[in-house]
Coordinates of C-alpha atoms in Angstrom, one line a residue:
M1 CA 10.8 -14.6 16.8
G2 CA 7.4 -16.3 16.0
N3 CA 8.4 -17.9 12.7
G4 CA 11.4 -19.7 14.1
A5 CA 13.7 -18.5 11.3
S6 CA 17.2 -17.3 12.0
V7 CA 18.6 -15.0 9.4
Q8 CA 22.3 -14.5 8.6
T9 CA 23.7 -11.2 7.4
P10 CA 24.6 -11.4 3.7
Q11 CA 28.2 -11.6 2.5
T12 CA 29.8 -8.7 0.7
A13 CA 29.1 -10.3 -2.7
D14 CA 25.4 -10.7 -1.8
I15 CA 25.2 -7.1 -0.6
Q16 CA 26.6 -5.9 -3.9
D17 CA 23.9 -7.9 -5.8
L18 CA 21.2 -6.6 -3.5
F19 CA 22.6 -3.0 -3.9
E20 CA 22.4 -3.4 -7.7
D21 CA 18.9 -5.0 -7.7
T22 CA 17.1 -2.8 -5.2
V23 CA 16.6 0.9 -4.2
F24 CA 18.8 0.5 -1.1
N25 CA 22.4 1.5 -0.8
E26 CA 25.0 -0.8 0.8
S27 CA 24.8 0.8 4.2
E28 CA 21.0 0.5 4.3
I29 CA 21.3 -3.2 3.3
R30 CA 23.8 -3.7 6.1
R31 CA 21.6 -1.8 8.5
I32 CA 18.6 -3.9 7.7
S33 CA 20.7 -7.1 8.0
V34 CA 22.1 -6.2 11.3
L35 CA 18.7 -5.1 12.7
N36 CA 17.2 -8.4 11.4
A37 CA 20.0 -10.5 12.9
E38 CA 19.7 -8.7 16.3
N39 CA 15.9 -8.6 16.5
G40 CA 14.6 -11.2 14.2
T41 CA 12.4 -11.2 11.1
E42 CA 9.1 -10.4 12.7
A43 CA 10.5 -7.6 14.8
I44 CA 12.4 -5.9 12.0
L45 CA 9.5 -6.1 9.6
A46 CA 7.1 -4.9 12.3
T47 CA 9.4 -1.9 12.8
L48 CA 9.9 -1.1 9.1
L49 CA 6.5 -2.1 7.9
P50 CA 3.8 -1.2 10.3
M51 CA 1.0 -2.5 8.1
P52 CA -2.1 -4.7 8.5
L53 CA -1.0 -7.3 6.0
L54 CA 2.3 -7.9 7.8
P55 CA 1.2 -11.2 9.5
H56 CA 0.0 -12.5 6.1
I57 CA 3.2 -11.3 4.4
L58 CA 5.3 -13.2 7.0
S59 CA 3.3 -16.3 6.5
W60 CA 3.7 -16.0 2.7
L61 CA 7.5 -15.5 3.0
A62 CA 7.7 -18.6 5.4
D63 CA 5.7 -20.7 2.9
Q64 CA 8.0 -19.5 0.1
A65 CA 11.1 -20.5 2.1
R66 CA 9.6 -24.0 2.9
R67 CA 8.8 -24.5 -0.8
E68 CA 12.3 -23.6 -1.7
N69 CA 13.6 -25.9 1.0
L70 CA 15.5 -23.1 2.7
S71 CA 16.7 -24.6 5.9
E72 CA 17.5 -21.2 7.4
G73 CA 13.9 -20.1 6.9
I74 CA 13.2 -16.6 5.6
T75 CA 16.3 -15.2 4.1
I76 CA 17.6 -11.6 4.4
E77 CA 17.5 -11.5 0.6
Q78 CA 13.7 -12.2 0.7
I79 CA 13.3 -9.5 3.3
I80 CA 15.2 -6.9 1.3
Y81 CA 13.4 -7.7 -1.9
L82 CA 10.1 -7.4 -0.1
L83 CA 11.1 -4.0 1.4
D84 CA 12.3 -3.0 -2.1
T85 CA 8.9 -3.8 -3.6
L86 CA 7.1 -1.8 -1.0
H87 CA 9.3 1.2 -1.3
P88 CA 7.5 4.3 -2.5
S89 CA 9.8 4.7 -5.5
Q90 CA 8.9 1.2 -6.9
L91 CA 6.6 0.7 -9.9
I92 CA 2.9 -0.1 -9.4
E93 CA 3.4 -3.2 -11.5
N94 CA 5.8 -4.6 -8.9
K95 CA 3.3 -3.9 -6.1
R96 CA 0.5 -5.4 -8.2
D97 CA 2.5 -8.6 -8.7
L98 CA 3.2 -8.9 -5.0
A99 CA -0.4 -8.2 -4.1
W100 CA -1.6 -10.9 -6.5
K101 CA 0.6 -13.4 -4.8
L102 CA -0.7 -12.3 -1.4
Y103 CA -4.4 -12.2 -2.4
D104 CA -4.4 -15.5 -4.3
I105 CA -4.0 -17.4 -1.0
D106 CA -4.8 -20.9 -2.4
E107 CA -2.6 -20.2 -5.5
D108 CA -5.2 -21.4 -8.0
G109 CA -4.8 -18.5 -10.3
Y110 CA -8.0 -16.8 -9.2
I111 CA -9.1 -14.6 -6.3
A112 CA -12.3 -16.2 -5.0
Q113 CA -14.5 -15.3 -2.0
S114 CA -12.4 -17.3 0.5
D115 CA -9.1 -15.7 -0.8
L116 CA -10.5 -12.2 -0.5
A117 CA -12.2 -12.8 2.9
G118 CA -8.8 -14.0 4.2
V119 CA -7.0 -10.8 3.1
L120 CA -9.8 -8.6 4.4
R121 CA -9.3 -10.2 7.9
Y122 CA -5.9 -8.5 7.9
L123 CA -7.0 -5.2 6.3
L124 CA -10.1 -4.8 8.5
P125 CA -9.3 -6.6 11.8
S126 CA -12.0 -5.1 13.9
L127 CA -15.0 -6.6 12.0
P128 CA -16.9 -9.7 13.1
L129 CA -15.8 -12.9 11.2
S130 CA -19.2 -13.2 9.4
K131 CA -18.6 -9.7 7.8
Y132 CA -15.5 -10.8 5.8
Q133 CA -17.4 -13.3 3.7
V134 CA -20.2 -10.8 3.1
L135 CA -17.7 -8.1 2.0
A136 CA -15.9 -10.5 -0.2
R137 CA -19.1 -11.8 -1.8
R138 CA -20.2 -8.2 -2.5
A139 CA -16.9 -7.2 -4.0
L140 CA -16.8 -10.2 -6.3
S141 CA -20.5 -10.0 -7.3
R142 CA -19.7 -7.6 -10.2
F143 CA -17.5 -10.3 -11.8
P144 CA -19.4 -12.9 -13.9
E145 CA -17.6 -15.9 -12.5
K146 CA -17.7 -14.5 -8.9
R147 CA -13.9 -14.7 -8.9
V148 CA -11.1 -12.6 -10.4
A149 CA -8.4 -13.7 -12.8
R150 CA -5.0 -12.0 -12.8
R151 CA -5.9 -9.9 -15.9
D152 CA -8.8 -8.3 -14.0
F153 CA -7.1 -7.8 -10.6
D154 CA -6.8 -4.0 -11.1
K155 CA -10.6 -3.9 -11.4
L156 CA -10.9 -5.6 -7.9
V157 CA -8.1 -3.6 -6.3
P158 CA -7.6 -0.3 -8.0
D159 CA -4.0 1.1 -8.2
A160 CA -4.8 3.9 -5.7
Q161 CA -5.9 1.4 -3.1
L162 CA -3.0 -0.9 -3.9
L163 CA -0.5 1.9 -3.4
K164 CA -2.1 2.8 -0.1
I165 CA -1.9 -0.8 1.1
L166 CA 1.5 -1.8 -0.3
T167 CA 3.7 1.3 -0.2
K168 CA 5.6 2.0 2.9
P169 CA 8.5 4.4 3.6
I170 CA 11.5 2.3 4.6
L171 CA 14.4 3.4 6.8
T172 CA 13.1 6.9 7.6

């Protein structure tokens, strides 16, 4: 497992909370937990979420775990809430909130050229490095400050594109 995190399966009380808070039933939560424990975070998410942003999502989850001083690294709860957000039945607002966190790499409250170029590297991996900055600059050129605040995020990444990027069938 590349991120070095070991993940424990949740206790019965935790499973009940996850069941109440997410789209997954108890057996699906147990299945995700067991798969994760047996195969590791990267492997389970790569299986359940074959998507270009996965390396960035894993890095973001690991950073979140470090900030929260979670000695066990990425928790199964984080994984299940992530899978819940990406589930096709979830609201676009939840996906937009997650996308904002992923796109605002430096967490300064704006998506600037460097943030957008960083995300584009995952979404369009076959381009030469110099193209990411060009694409980011072009996308942000229509915004007066050449960066995007949270309130204008949907103008940068329309809902249809966001749904395409951050909606994945889980446990099919």
